[in-house]
Amino acid sequence: MKKKLVFWVEDYFYDPDLIQRSISILLIPLSLLYCFFMYLRFKFKKAKDLGVDIISVGNLNVGGSGKTPLVISLASKYRDCAIVLRGYGRGSNGMYVISNGNEILQDIKISGDEAMIYAQKLPYAKVIVSEDRKEGIKKAKELGAKIVFLDDAYSKHDIKKLDLLIEVDNKNSFCLPSGPFREKLWTSKKAVVLKETKDFKRVVELKNKSDKMSLVTAIARPHRLDAYLPDVVSKHYFEDHHSFTKNEIEEILQRDGSDSILVTYKDFVKLESFGLPLSLLDLHVEADDKIYKIIDDYRGENSAKKDRDGSNAS
């Protein structure tokens, strides 16, 4: 039931049929009210300098946009970095240090899938999950981070940061519940909007390929993978952040008569402990040099401001 509901909502936002489009139109008054509330929330927040360079990477709409591989690409250039994220879908609450930059300290149930991806792909980075992003940033500073990447934190208007937003093609520009937008890019809010193919591109590497592969994935809007897929026996879509059981995967292998299960890295970190044959569709991002320059310029401005403030204080 949950799975059907999740996919119905994704279709409602991104590929609606006539009934879904009609529901969306009826909900426009609620969307306008919601969007106005989010605007007031933004206007009454004041960004606080937390004493460290903070870069937020995210998108305005619900559903996937490729932010995780983009964060990995950007953070890979900085050895004194930390990744702070909420950790959607994890089986824990509160703040946890998933990696201290030397070793992974927690398992997948505590970390959630996205945090474990960061911990494995960026072994030198501090990775912290926390519903309270400010507490996560504070812990990152304690661990020695000089630059913090926030996963999907545009709406944290009370934190001074550089906002990088991935633009997602969508014909429906309304806020929830009529459309997919959690918030708008407010005119007085500074942010850098990034477009795939223009500002970054995806590169796909197929690892451990077998003759007969069954695709299994639990990512938002899984049809996004179609452009990168090799020939597969079948496709099995689960709701975003789904927690797999070994029996689920064994049944798919047996039913399809496949040699291996084809997964993205987001699913790989949840399935690798099962000891079953896996093929990996490893998607990573190559970012344009101008994005790194934007980040470095932002850090330079922060450093200059701190120097000025220090001189004025003395």
PDB file of C-alpha atoms in Angstrom:
ATOM      1  CA  MET A   1       0.000   0.000   0.000  1.00  0.00           C
ATOM      2  CA  LYS A   2       2.780   2.432   0.954  1.00  0.00           C
ATOM      3  CA  LYS A   3       4.663   1.626  -2.249  1.00  0.00           C
ATOM      4  CA  LYS A   4       1.610   2.308  -4.430  1.00  0.00           C
ATOM      5  CA  LEU A   5       0.939   5.579  -2.636  1.00  0.00           C
ATOM      6  CA  VAL A   6       4.534   6.788  -3.075  1.00  0.00           C
ATOM      7  CA  PHE A   7       4.515   6.086  -6.809  1.00  0.00           C
ATOM      8  CA  TRP A   8       1.048   7.623  -7.185  1.00  0.00           C
ATOM      9  CA  VAL A   9       2.336  10.832  -5.594  1.00  0.00           C
ATOM     10  CA  GLU A  10       5.410  10.871  -7.864  1.00  0.00           C
ATOM     11  CA  ASP A  11       3.159  10.525 -10.912  1.00  0.00           C
ATOM     12  CA  TYR A  12       0.832  13.191  -9.506  1.00  0.00           C
ATOM     13  CA  PHE A  13       3.705  15.680  -9.324  1.00  0.00           C
ATOM     14  CA  TYR A  14       5.689  14.804 -12.440  1.00  0.00           C
ATOM     15  CA  ASP A  15       3.551  12.830 -14.884  1.00  0.00           C
ATOM     16  CA  PRO A  16      -0.123  13.343 -13.928  1.00  0.00           C
ATOM     17  CA  ASP A  17      -3.084  11.758 -15.630  1.00  0.00           C
ATOM     18  CA  LEU A  18      -6.360  13.646 -16.090  1.00  0.00           C
ATOM     19  CA  ILE A  19      -7.699  12.794 -12.616  1.00  0.00           C
ATOM     20  CA  GLN A  20      -4.442  13.748 -10.905  1.00  0.00           C
ATOM     21  CA  ARG A  21      -4.277  17.006 -12.836  1.00  0.00           C
ATOM     22  CA  SER A  22      -7.839  17.803 -11.779  1.00  0.00           C
ATOM     23  CA  ILE A  23      -6.984  17.165  -8.128  1.00  0.00           C
ATOM     24  CA  SER A  24      -3.966  19.425  -8.491  1.00  0.00           C
ATOM     25  CA  ILE A  25      -6.128  22.277  -9.832  1.00  0.00           C
ATOM     26  CA  LEU A  26      -8.609  21.895  -6.982  1.00  0.00           C
ATOM     27  CA  LEU A  27      -5.782  22.159  -4.442  1.00  0.00           C
ATOM     28  CA  ILE A  28      -4.321  25.417  -5.818  1.00  0.00           C
ATOM     29  CA  PRO A  29      -5.873  27.560  -3.021  1.00  0.00           C
ATOM     30  CA  LEU A  30      -4.122  25.387  -0.414  1.00  0.00           C
ATOM     31  CA  SER A  31      -0.884  25.659  -2.366  1.00  0.00           C
ATOM     32  CA  LEU A  32      -1.072  29.448  -2.385  1.00  0.00           C
ATOM     33  CA  LEU A  33      -1.694  29.467   1.366  1.00  0.00           C
ATOM     34  CA  TYR A  34       1.195  27.058   1.981  1.00  0.00           C
ATOM     35  CA  CYS A  35       3.561  29.060  -0.223  1.00  0.00           C
ATOM     36  CA  PHE A  36       2.618  32.296   1.562  1.00  0.00           C
ATOM     37  CA  PHE A  37       3.328  30.646   4.922  1.00  0.00           C
ATOM     38  CA  MET A  38       6.750  29.490   3.693  1.00  0.00           C
ATOM     39  CA  TYR A  39       7.488  33.019   2.495  1.00  0.00           C
ATOM     40  CA  LEU A  40       6.613  34.471   5.899  1.00  0.00           C
ATOM     41  CA  ARG A  41       8.781  31.809   7.523  1.00  0.00           C
ATOM     42  CA  PHE A  42      11.680  32.902   5.312  1.00  0.00           C
ATOM     43  CA  LYS A  43      11.137  36.622   5.975  1.00  0.00           C
ATOM     44  CA  PHE A  44      11.159  36.221   9.744  1.00  0.00           C
ATOM     45  CA  LYS A  45      14.353  34.136   9.827  1.00  0.00           C
ATOM     46  CA  LYS A  46      17.727  35.771  10.256  1.00  0.00           C
ATOM     47  CA  ALA A  47      20.815  33.957   9.016  1.00  0.00           C
ATOM     48  CA  LYS A  48      23.344  33.319  11.775  1.00  0.00           C
ATOM     49  CA  ASP A  49      27.069  32.963  11.132  1.00  0.00           C
ATOM     50  CA  LEU A  50      28.137  29.676  12.717  1.00  0.00           C
ATOM     51  CA  GLY A  51      31.843  30.376  12.307  1.00  0.00           C
ATOM     52  CA  VAL A  52      32.571  27.923   9.500  1.00  0.00           C
ATOM     53  CA  ASP A  53      32.152  27.967   5.705  1.00  0.00           C
ATOM     54  CA  ILE A  54      28.853  26.248   4.886  1.00  0.00           C
ATOM     55  CA  ILE A  55      27.703  25.103   1.447  1.00  0.00           C
ATOM     56  CA  SER A  56      24.167  23.776   1.001  1.00  0.00           C
ATOM     57  CA  VAL A  57      23.374  21.597  -2.017  1.00  0.00           C
ATOM     58  CA  GLY A  58      19.763  20.747  -2.741  1.00  0.00           C
ATOM     59  CA  ASN A  59      16.654  21.413  -4.767  1.00  0.00           C
ATOM     60  CA  LEU A  60      13.321  23.134  -4.247  1.00  0.00           C
ATOM     61  CA  ASN A  61      11.050  20.277  -5.223  1.00  0.00           C
ATOM     62  CA  VAL A  62      10.239  16.962  -3.612  1.00  0.00           C
ATOM     63  CA  GLY A  63      11.860  13.926  -5.186  1.00  0.00           C
ATOM     64  CA  GLY A  64      15.360  13.192  -6.396  1.00  0.00           C
ATOM     65  CA  SER A  65      17.595  15.586  -8.274  1.00  0.00           C
ATOM     66  CA  GLY A  66      21.087  14.078  -8.087  1.00  0.00           C
ATOM     67  CA  LYS A  67      22.266  16.118  -5.111  1.00  0.00           C
ATOM     68  CA  THR A  68      24.141  13.239  -3.437  1.00  0.00           C
ATOM     69  CA  PRO A  69      26.608  12.626  -6.299  1.00  0.00           C
ATOM     70  CA  LEU A  70      27.017  16.391  -6.724  1.00  0.00           C
ATOM     71  CA  VAL A  71      27.873  16.813  -3.032  1.00  0.00           C
ATOM     72  CA  ILE A  72      30.400  13.991  -3.363  1.00  0.00           C
ATOM     73  CA  SER A  73      31.975  15.639  -6.397  1.00  0.00           C
ATOM     74  CA  LEU A  74      32.262  19.031  -4.690  1.00  0.00           C
ATOM     75  CA  ALA A  75      33.395  17.743  -1.300  1.00  0.00           C
ATOM     76  CA  SER A  76      36.074  15.582  -2.908  1.00  0.00           C
ATOM     77  CA  LYS A  77      38.138  18.731  -3.500  1.00  0.00           C
ATOM     78  CA  TYR A  78      38.360  19.607   0.201  1.00  0.00           C
ATOM     79  CA  ARG A  79      40.195  17.383   2.678  1.00  0.00           C
ATOM     80  CA  ASP A  80      39.068  19.339   5.775  1.00  0.00           C
ATOM     81  CA  CYS A  81      35.362  18.918   5.036  1.00  0.00           C
ATOM     82  CA  ALA A  82      32.274  17.528   6.724  1.00  0.00           C
ATOM     83  CA  ILE A  83      28.908  16.424   5.375  1.00  0.00           C
ATOM     84  CA  VAL A  84      25.878  17.135   7.554  1.00  0.00           C
ATOM     85  CA  LEU A  85      22.475  15.735   6.619  1.00  0.00           C
ATOM     86  CA  ARG A  86      19.184  14.858   8.221  1.00  0.00           C
ATOM     87  CA  GLY A  87      19.413  11.200   7.266  1.00  0.00           C
ATOM     88  CA  TYR A  88      16.003  10.402   5.795  1.00  0.00           C
ATOM     89  CA  GLY A  89      14.964   6.774   6.133  1.00  0.00           C
ATOM     90  CA  ARG A  90      17.447   5.914   8.875  1.00  0.00           C
ATOM     91  CA  GLY A  91      16.389   3.768  11.805  1.00  0.00           C
ATOM     92  CA  SER A  92      17.700   6.223  14.395  1.00  0.00           C
ATOM     93  CA  ASN A  93      16.957   9.622  15.862  1.00  0.00           C
ATOM     94  CA  GLY A  94      19.209  12.375  17.115  1.00  0.00           C
ATOM     95  CA  MET A  95      22.766  13.161  16.129  1.00  0.00           C
ATOM     96  CA  TYR A  96      25.321  10.522  15.158  1.00  0.00           C
ATOM     97  CA  VAL A  97      28.840  10.793  13.788  1.00  0.00           C
ATOM     98  CA  ILE A  98      28.780   8.223  10.994  1.00  0.00           C
ATOM     99  CA  SER A  99      32.425   8.780  10.016  1.00  0.00           C
ATOM    100  CA  ASN A 100      35.087  10.791  11.818  1.00  0.00           C
ATOM    101  CA  GLY A 101      37.217  11.095   8.695  1.00  0.00           C
ATOM    102  CA  ASN A 102      39.308   8.057   9.606  1.00  0.00           C
ATOM    103  CA  GLU A 103      36.795   5.262  10.044  1.00  0.00           C
ATOM    104  CA  ILE A 104      33.113   4.485   9.722  1.00  0.00           C
ATOM    105  CA  LEU A 105      31.612   4.364  13.211  1.00  0.00           C
ATOM    106  CA  GLN A 106      27.993   3.290  12.609  1.00  0.00           C
ATOM    107  CA  ASP A 107      26.081   0.730  10.564  1.00  0.00           C
ATOM    108  CA  ILE A 108      23.540   1.338   7.824  1.00  0.00           C
ATOM    109  CA  LYS A 109      20.550   1.224  10.198  1.00  0.00           C
ATOM    110  CA  ILE A 110      21.918   4.143  12.211  1.00  0.00           C
ATOM    111  CA  SER A 111      23.273   6.107   9.250  1.00  0.00           C
ATOM    112  CA  GLY A 112      20.631   5.636   6.566  1.00  0.00           C
ATOM    113  CA  ASP A 113      21.574   5.056   2.933  1.00  0.00           C
ATOM    114  CA  GLU A 114      22.736   8.540   1.892  1.00  0.00           C
ATOM    115  CA  ALA A 115      25.032   9.091   4.882  1.00  0.00           C
ATOM    116  CA  MET A 116      26.644   5.695   4.300  1.00  0.00           C
ATOM    117  CA  ILE A 117      27.279   6.625   0.660  1.00  0.00           C
ATOM    118  CA  TYR A 118      29.130   9.734   1.821  1.00  0.00           C
ATOM    119  CA  ALA A 119      31.098   7.770   4.406  1.00  0.00           C
ATOM    120  CA  GLN A 120      32.220   5.198   1.842  1.00  0.00           C
ATOM    121  CA  LYS A 121      32.824   7.533  -1.095  1.00  0.00           C
ATOM    122  CA  LEU A 122      34.557  10.252   0.981  1.00  0.00           C
ATOM    123  CA  PRO A 123      36.627   8.315   3.555  1.00  0.00           C
ATOM    124  CA  TYR A 124      38.445  11.466   4.739  1.00  0.00           C
ATOM    125  CA  ALA A 125      35.229  13.449   5.358  1.00  0.00           C
ATOM    126  CA  LYS A 126      33.384  13.755   8.626  1.00  0.00           C
ATOM    127  CA  VAL A 127      29.823  12.551   8.067  1.00  0.00           C
ATOM    128  CA  ILE A 128      27.143  13.516  10.581  1.00  0.00           C
ATOM    129  CA  VAL A 129      23.399  12.862  10.643  1.00  0.00           C
ATOM    130  CA  SER A 130      21.226  15.186  12.682  1.00  0.00           C
ATOM    131  CA  GLU A 131      17.676  16.512  12.444  1.00  0.00           C
ATOM    132  CA  ASP A 132      19.074  19.695  14.004  1.00  0.00           C
ATOM    133  CA  ARG A 133      21.518  20.922  11.374  1.00  0.00           C
ATOM    134  CA  LYS A 134      23.031  23.512  13.721  1.00  0.00           C
ATOM    135  CA  GLU A 135      23.992  20.795  16.200  1.00  0.00           C
ATOM    136  CA  GLY A 136      25.472  18.789  13.345  1.00  0.00           C
ATOM    137  CA  ILE A 137      27.517  21.783  12.194  1.00  0.00           C
ATOM    138  CA  LYS A 138      28.721  22.386  15.761  1.00  0.00           C
ATOM    139  CA  LYS A 139      29.919  18.776  15.979  1.00  0.00           C
ATOM    140  CA  ALA A 140      31.635  19.088  12.584  1.00  0.00           C
ATOM    141  CA  LYS A 141      33.572  22.114  13.880  1.00  0.00           C
ATOM    142  CA  GLU A 142      34.561  20.171  17.002  1.00  0.00           C
ATOM    143  CA  LEU A 143      35.944  17.446  14.732  1.00  0.00           C
ATOM    144  CA  GLY A 144      38.074  20.014  12.904  1.00  0.00           C
ATOM    145  CA  ALA A 145      36.064  20.656   9.731  1.00  0.00           C
ATOM    146  CA  LYS A 146      36.841  23.929   7.952  1.00  0.00           C
ATOM    147  CA  ILE A 147      34.078  23.591   5.362  1.00  0.00           C
ATOM    148  CA  VAL A 148      30.684  21.961   5.875  1.00  0.00           C
ATOM    149  CA  PHE A 149      28.445  20.679   3.082  1.00  0.00           C
ATOM    150  CA  LEU A 150      24.769  20.547   4.005  1.00  0.00           C
ATOM    151  CA  ASP A 151      22.699  17.991   2.140  1.00  0.00           C
ATOM    152  CA  ASP A 152      19.386  19.632   1.139  1.00  0.00           C
ATOM    153  CA  ALA A 153      19.186  22.621   3.495  1.00  0.00           C
ATOM    154  CA  TYR A 154      17.898  25.537   1.421  1.00  0.00           C
ATOM    155  CA  SER A 155      15.013  25.956   3.867  1.00  0.00           C
ATOM    156  CA  LYS A 156      17.377  26.464   6.818  1.00  0.00           C
ATOM    157  CA  HIS A 157      17.188  30.236   6.450  1.00  0.00           C
ATOM    158  CA  ASP A 158      18.591  30.807   9.939  1.00  0.00           C
ATOM    159  CA  ILE A 159      22.013  29.479   8.879  1.00  0.00           C
ATOM    160  CA  LYS A 160      24.481  31.658   6.951  1.00  0.00           C
ATOM    161  CA  LYS A 161      25.513  29.611   3.945  1.00  0.00           C
ATOM    162  CA  LEU A 162      26.032  29.464   0.201  1.00  0.00           C
ATOM    163  CA  ASP A 163      22.983  27.856  -1.406  1.00  0.00           C
ATOM    164  CA  LEU A 164      23.498  25.757  -4.527  1.00  0.00           C
ATOM    165  CA  LEU A 165      20.207  24.628  -6.058  1.00  0.00           C
ATOM    166  CA  ILE A 166      19.787  21.955  -8.723  1.00  0.00           C
ATOM    167  CA  GLU A 167      17.115  22.937 -11.236  1.00  0.00           C
ATOM    168  CA  VAL A 168      14.688  20.129 -12.003  1.00  0.00           C
ATOM    169  CA  ASP A 169      12.629  20.255 -15.196  1.00  0.00           C
ATOM    170  CA  ASN A 170       8.979  20.366 -14.227  1.00  0.00           C
ATOM    171  CA  LYS A 171       5.854  21.727 -15.909  1.00  0.00           C
ATOM    172  CA  ASN A 172       4.070  22.163 -12.572  1.00  0.00           C
ATOM    173  CA  SER A 173       5.403  25.236 -10.761  1.00  0.00           C
ATOM    174  CA  PHE A 174       3.011  25.210  -7.798  1.00  0.00           C
ATOM    175  CA  CYS A 175       3.919  24.611  -4.165  1.00  0.00           C
ATOM    176  CA  LEU A 176       2.634  21.650  -2.189  1.00  0.00           C
ATOM    177  CA  PRO A 177       0.058  20.138  -2.256  1.00  0.00           C
ATOM    178  CA  SER A 178      -0.905  21.189  -5.780  1.00  0.00           C
ATOM    179  CA  GLY A 179       2.661  20.952  -7.079  1.00  0.00           C
ATOM    180  CA  PRO A 180       6.033  19.503  -6.058  1.00  0.00           C
ATOM    181  CA  PHE A 181       7.688  22.654  -4.707  1.00  0.00           C
ATOM    182  CA  ARG A 182       8.503  22.683  -1.002  1.00  0.00           C
ATOM    183  CA  GLU A 183       9.510  26.320  -1.302  1.00  0.00           C
ATOM    184  CA  LYS A 184      10.267  28.948  -3.920  1.00  0.00           C
ATOM    185  CA  LEU A 185      13.467  30.769  -4.758  1.00  0.00           C
ATOM    186  CA  TRP A 186      12.548  34.022  -3.061  1.00  0.00           C
ATOM    187  CA  THR A 187      13.681  37.168  -4.866  1.00  0.00           C
ATOM    188  CA  SER A 188      15.627  38.459  -1.852  1.00  0.00           C
ATOM    189  CA  LYS A 189      17.304  35.082  -1.255  1.00  0.00           C
ATOM    190  CA  LYS A 190      20.729  34.633  -2.798  1.00  0.00           C
ATOM    191  CA  ALA A 191      21.282  31.254  -4.388  1.00  0.00           C
ATOM    192  CA  VAL A 192      23.186  29.747  -7.305  1.00  0.00           C
ATOM    193  CA  VAL A 193      20.974  27.679  -9.615  1.00  0.00           C
ATOM    194  CA  LEU A 194      22.730  24.758 -11.309  1.00  0.00           C
ATOM    195  CA  LYS A 195      21.552  22.907 -14.384  1.00  0.00           C
ATOM    196  CA  GLU A 196      22.535  19.381 -15.353  1.00  0.00           C
ATOM    197  CA  THR A 197      24.508  19.171 -18.650  1.00  0.00           C
ATOM    198  CA  LYS A 198      25.340  22.853 -18.317  1.00  0.00           C
ATOM    199  CA  ASP A 199      26.979  23.019 -14.883  1.00  0.00           C
ATOM    200  CA  PHE A 200      27.587  19.349 -14.214  1.00  0.00           C
ATOM    201  CA  LYS A 201      27.243  16.032 -15.995  1.00  0.00           C
ATOM    202  CA  ARG A 202      26.702  12.472 -14.894  1.00  0.00           C
ATOM    203  CA  VAL A 203      29.147   9.712 -15.713  1.00  0.00           C
ATOM    204  CA  VAL A 204      28.056   6.088 -15.420  1.00  0.00           C
ATOM    205  CA  GLU A 205      30.274   3.084 -14.796  1.00  0.00           C
ATOM    206  CA  LEU A 206      28.893  -0.455 -14.817  1.00  0.00           C
ATOM    207  CA  LYS A 207      30.757  -2.738 -12.413  1.00  0.00           C
ATOM    208  CA  ASN A 208      30.508  -6.531 -12.001  1.00  0.00           C
ATOM    209  CA  LYS A 209      28.314  -6.877 -15.078  1.00  0.00           C
ATOM    210  CA  SER A 210      26.626 -10.240 -15.639  1.00  0.00           C
ATOM    211  CA  ASP A 211      24.757 -11.694 -18.604  1.00  0.00           C
ATOM    212  CA  LYS A 212      21.356 -11.554 -16.874  1.00  0.00           C
ATOM    213  CA  MET A 213      20.720  -8.683 -14.450  1.00  0.00           C
ATOM    214  CA  SER A 214      17.563  -7.615 -12.617  1.00  0.00           C
ATOM    215  CA  LEU A 215      17.337  -3.950 -11.700  1.00  0.00           C
ATOM    216  CA  VAL A 216      16.366  -3.304  -8.082  1.00  0.00           C
ATOM    217  CA  THR A 217      16.212   0.275  -6.889  1.00  0.00           C
ATOM    218  CA  ALA A 218      14.754   2.399  -4.092  1.00  0.00           C
ATOM    219  CA  ILE A 219      15.357   5.934  -5.300  1.00  0.00           C
ATOM    220  CA  ALA A 220      12.921   8.762  -5.904  1.00  0.00           C
ATOM    221  CA  ARG A 221      11.572   8.833  -9.458  1.00  0.00           C
ATOM    222  CA  PRO A 222      13.396   5.638 -10.535  1.00  0.00           C
ATOM    223  CA  HIS A 223      12.577   6.189 -14.226  1.00  0.00           C
ATOM    224  CA  ARG A 224      15.456   8.695 -14.186  1.00  0.00           C
ATOM    225  CA  LEU A 225      17.743   5.669 -14.477  1.00  0.00           C
ATOM    226  CA  ASP A 226      16.375   4.581 -17.857  1.00  0.00           C
ATOM    227  CA  ALA A 227      18.829   6.723 -19.814  1.00  0.00           C
ATOM    228  CA  TYR A 228      21.785   4.927 -18.207  1.00  0.00           C
ATOM    229  CA  LEU A 229      20.553   1.338 -18.056  1.00  0.00           C
ATOM    230  CA  PRO A 230      22.076  -1.616 -19.906  1.00  0.00           C
ATOM    231  CA  ASP A 231      19.801  -4.481 -20.930  1.00  0.00           C
ATOM    232  CA  VAL A 232      18.094  -5.969 -17.879  1.00  0.00           C
ATOM    233  CA  VAL A 233      15.773  -8.917 -17.344  1.00  0.00           C
ATOM    234  CA  SER A 234      13.298  -6.829 -15.360  1.00  0.00           C
ATOM    235  CA  LYS A 235      12.928  -3.690 -13.250  1.00  0.00           C
ATOM    236  CA  HIS A 236      11.827  -3.714  -9.621  1.00  0.00           C
ATOM    237  CA  TYR A 237      11.013  -0.327  -8.128  1.00  0.00           C
ATOM    238  CA  PHE A 238      10.644   0.290  -4.396  1.00  0.00           C
ATOM    239  CA  GLU A 239       9.789   3.500  -2.556  1.00  0.00           C
ATOM    240  CA  ASP A 240      12.639   5.904  -1.784  1.00  0.00           C
ATOM    241  CA  HIS A 241      14.832   4.781   1.165  1.00  0.00           C
ATOM    242  CA  HIS A 242      13.128   1.353   1.308  1.00  0.00           C
ATOM    243  CA  SER A 243      14.790  -1.056   3.757  1.00  0.00           C
ATOM    244  CA  PHE A 244      15.339  -4.311   1.890  1.00  0.00           C
ATOM    245  CA  THR A 245      15.283  -7.814   3.326  1.00  0.00           C
ATOM    246  CA  LYS A 246      17.477 -10.590   2.044  1.00  0.00           C
ATOM    247  CA  ASN A 247      14.398 -12.669   1.223  1.00  0.00           C
ATOM    248  CA  GLU A 248      13.057  -9.919  -1.063  1.00  0.00           C
ATOM    249  CA  ILE A 249      16.223  -9.958  -3.135  1.00  0.00           C
ATOM    250  CA  GLU A 250      16.539 -13.751  -3.183  1.00  0.00           C
ATOM    251  CA  GLU A 251      12.960 -14.046  -4.456  1.00  0.00           C
ATOM    252  CA  ILE A 252      13.703 -11.606  -7.299  1.00  0.00           C
ATOM    253  CA  LEU A 253      16.828 -13.521  -8.301  1.00  0.00           C
ATOM    254  CA  GLN A 254      14.925 -16.810  -8.306  1.00  0.00           C
ATOM    255  CA  ARG A 255      11.801 -15.483 -10.047  1.00  0.00           C
ATOM    256  CA  ASP A 256      13.759 -13.727 -12.803  1.00  0.00           C
ATOM    257  CA  GLY A 257      16.416 -16.409 -13.167  1.00  0.00           C
ATOM    258  CA  SER A 258      19.018 -13.646 -13.029  1.00  0.00           C
ATOM    259  CA  ASP A 259      22.742 -13.932 -12.448  1.00  0.00           C
ATOM    260  CA  SER A 260      22.894 -10.727 -10.400  1.00  0.00           C
ATOM    261  CA  ILE A 261      20.976  -7.761  -9.039  1.00  0.00           C
ATOM    262  CA  LEU A 262      21.758  -4.415 -10.669  1.00  0.00           C
ATOM    263  CA  VAL A 263      21.708  -1.549  -8.162  1.00  0.00           C
ATOM    264  CA  THR A 264      22.759   2.054  -7.739  1.00  0.00           C
ATOM    265  CA  TYR A 265      25.212   2.909  -4.986  1.00  0.00           C
ATOM    266  CA  LYS A 266      22.322   4.101  -2.816  1.00  0.00           C
ATOM    267  CA  ASP A 267      20.928   0.559  -2.882  1.00  0.00           C
ATOM    268  CA  PHE A 268      24.336  -1.123  -2.843  1.00  0.00           C
ATOM    269  CA  VAL A 269      25.145   0.126   0.666  1.00  0.00           C
ATOM    270  CA  LYS A 270      21.972  -1.581   1.933  1.00  0.00           C
ATOM    271  CA  LEU A 271      22.423  -4.856   0.045  1.00  0.00           C
ATOM    272  CA  GLU A 272      26.162  -5.508   0.216  1.00  0.00           C
ATOM    273  CA  SER A 273      25.914  -7.343   3.554  1.00  0.00           C
ATOM    274  CA  PHE A 274      23.481  -9.935   2.131  1.00  0.00           C
ATOM    275  CA  GLY A 275      26.239 -11.823   0.311  1.00  0.00           C
ATOM    276  CA  LEU A 276      24.236 -11.980  -2.924  1.00  0.00           C
ATOM    277  CA  PRO A 277      25.571 -11.325  -6.462  1.00  0.00           C
ATOM    278  CA  LEU A 278      25.412  -7.595  -7.168  1.00  0.00           C
ATOM    279  CA  SER A 279      26.156  -5.526 -10.250  1.00  0.00           C
ATOM    280  CA  LEU A 280      26.671  -1.823  -9.661  1.00  0.00           C
ATOM    281  CA  LEU A 281      25.429   1.068 -11.769  1.00  0.00           C
ATOM    282  CA  ASP A 282      27.829   3.596 -10.292  1.00  0.00           C
ATOM    283  CA  LEU A 283      26.743   7.126 -11.198  1.00  0.00           C
ATOM    284  CA  HIS A 284      29.012   9.999 -10.335  1.00  0.00           C
ATOM    285  CA  VAL A 285      29.117  13.658 -11.278  1.00  0.00           C
ATOM    286  CA  GLU A 286      31.724  15.816 -12.957  1.00  0.00           C
ATOM    287  CA  ALA A 287      31.158  19.442 -11.949  1.00  0.00           C
ATOM    288  CA  ASP A 288      32.257  22.439 -13.982  1.00  0.00           C
ATOM    289  CA  ASP A 289      35.253  24.310 -12.573  1.00  0.00           C
ATOM    290  CA  LYS A 290      33.126  27.442 -12.189  1.00  0.00           C
ATOM    291  CA  ILE A 291      31.221  25.812  -9.304  1.00  0.00           C
ATOM    292  CA  TYR A 292      34.445  25.287  -7.358  1.00  0.00           C
ATOM    293  CA  LYS A 293      35.353  28.896  -8.086  1.00  0.00           C
ATOM    294  CA  ILE A 294      32.003  30.050  -6.705  1.00  0.00           C
ATOM    295  CA  ILE A 295      32.679  28.067  -3.530  1.00  0.00           C
ATOM    296  CA  ASP A 296      36.251  29.348  -3.202  1.00  0.00           C
ATOM    297  CA  ASP A 297      35.147  32.952  -3.811  1.00  0.00           C
ATOM    298  CA  TYR A 298      32.510  32.560  -1.106  1.00  0.00           C
ATOM    299  CA  ARG A 299      35.094  31.212   1.304  1.00  0.00           C
ATOM    300  CA  GLY A 300      37.435  34.063   0.422  1.00  0.00           C
ATOM    301  CA  GLU A 301      34.728  36.626   1.158  1.00  0.00           C
ATOM    302  CA  ASN A 302      34.069  34.983   4.524  1.00  0.00           C
ATOM    303  CA  SER A 303      37.770  35.017   5.372  1.00  0.00           C
ATOM    304  CA  ALA A 304      38.108  38.677   4.412  1.00  0.00           C
ATOM    305  CA  LYS A 305      35.068  39.579   6.515  1.00  0.00           C
ATOM    306  CA  LYS A 306      36.499  37.773   9.534  1.00  0.00           C
ATOM    307  CA  ASP A 307      39.791  39.649   9.084  1.00  0.00           C
ATOM    308  CA  ARG A 308      37.907  42.965   8.916  1.00  0.00           C
ATOM    309  CA  ASP A 309      35.829  42.101  11.956  1.00  0.00           C
ATOM    310  CA  GLY A 310      38.961  41.124  13.843  1.00  0.00           C
ATOM    311  CA  SER A 311      40.687  44.396  12.953  1.00  0.00           C
ATOM    312  CA  ASN A 312      37.645  46.426  13.993  1.00  0.00           C
ATOM    313  CA  ALA A 313      37.453  44.571  17.301  1.00  0.00           C
ATOM    314  CA  SER A 314      41.078  45.374  18.111  1.00  0.00           C
TER     315      SER A 314
END
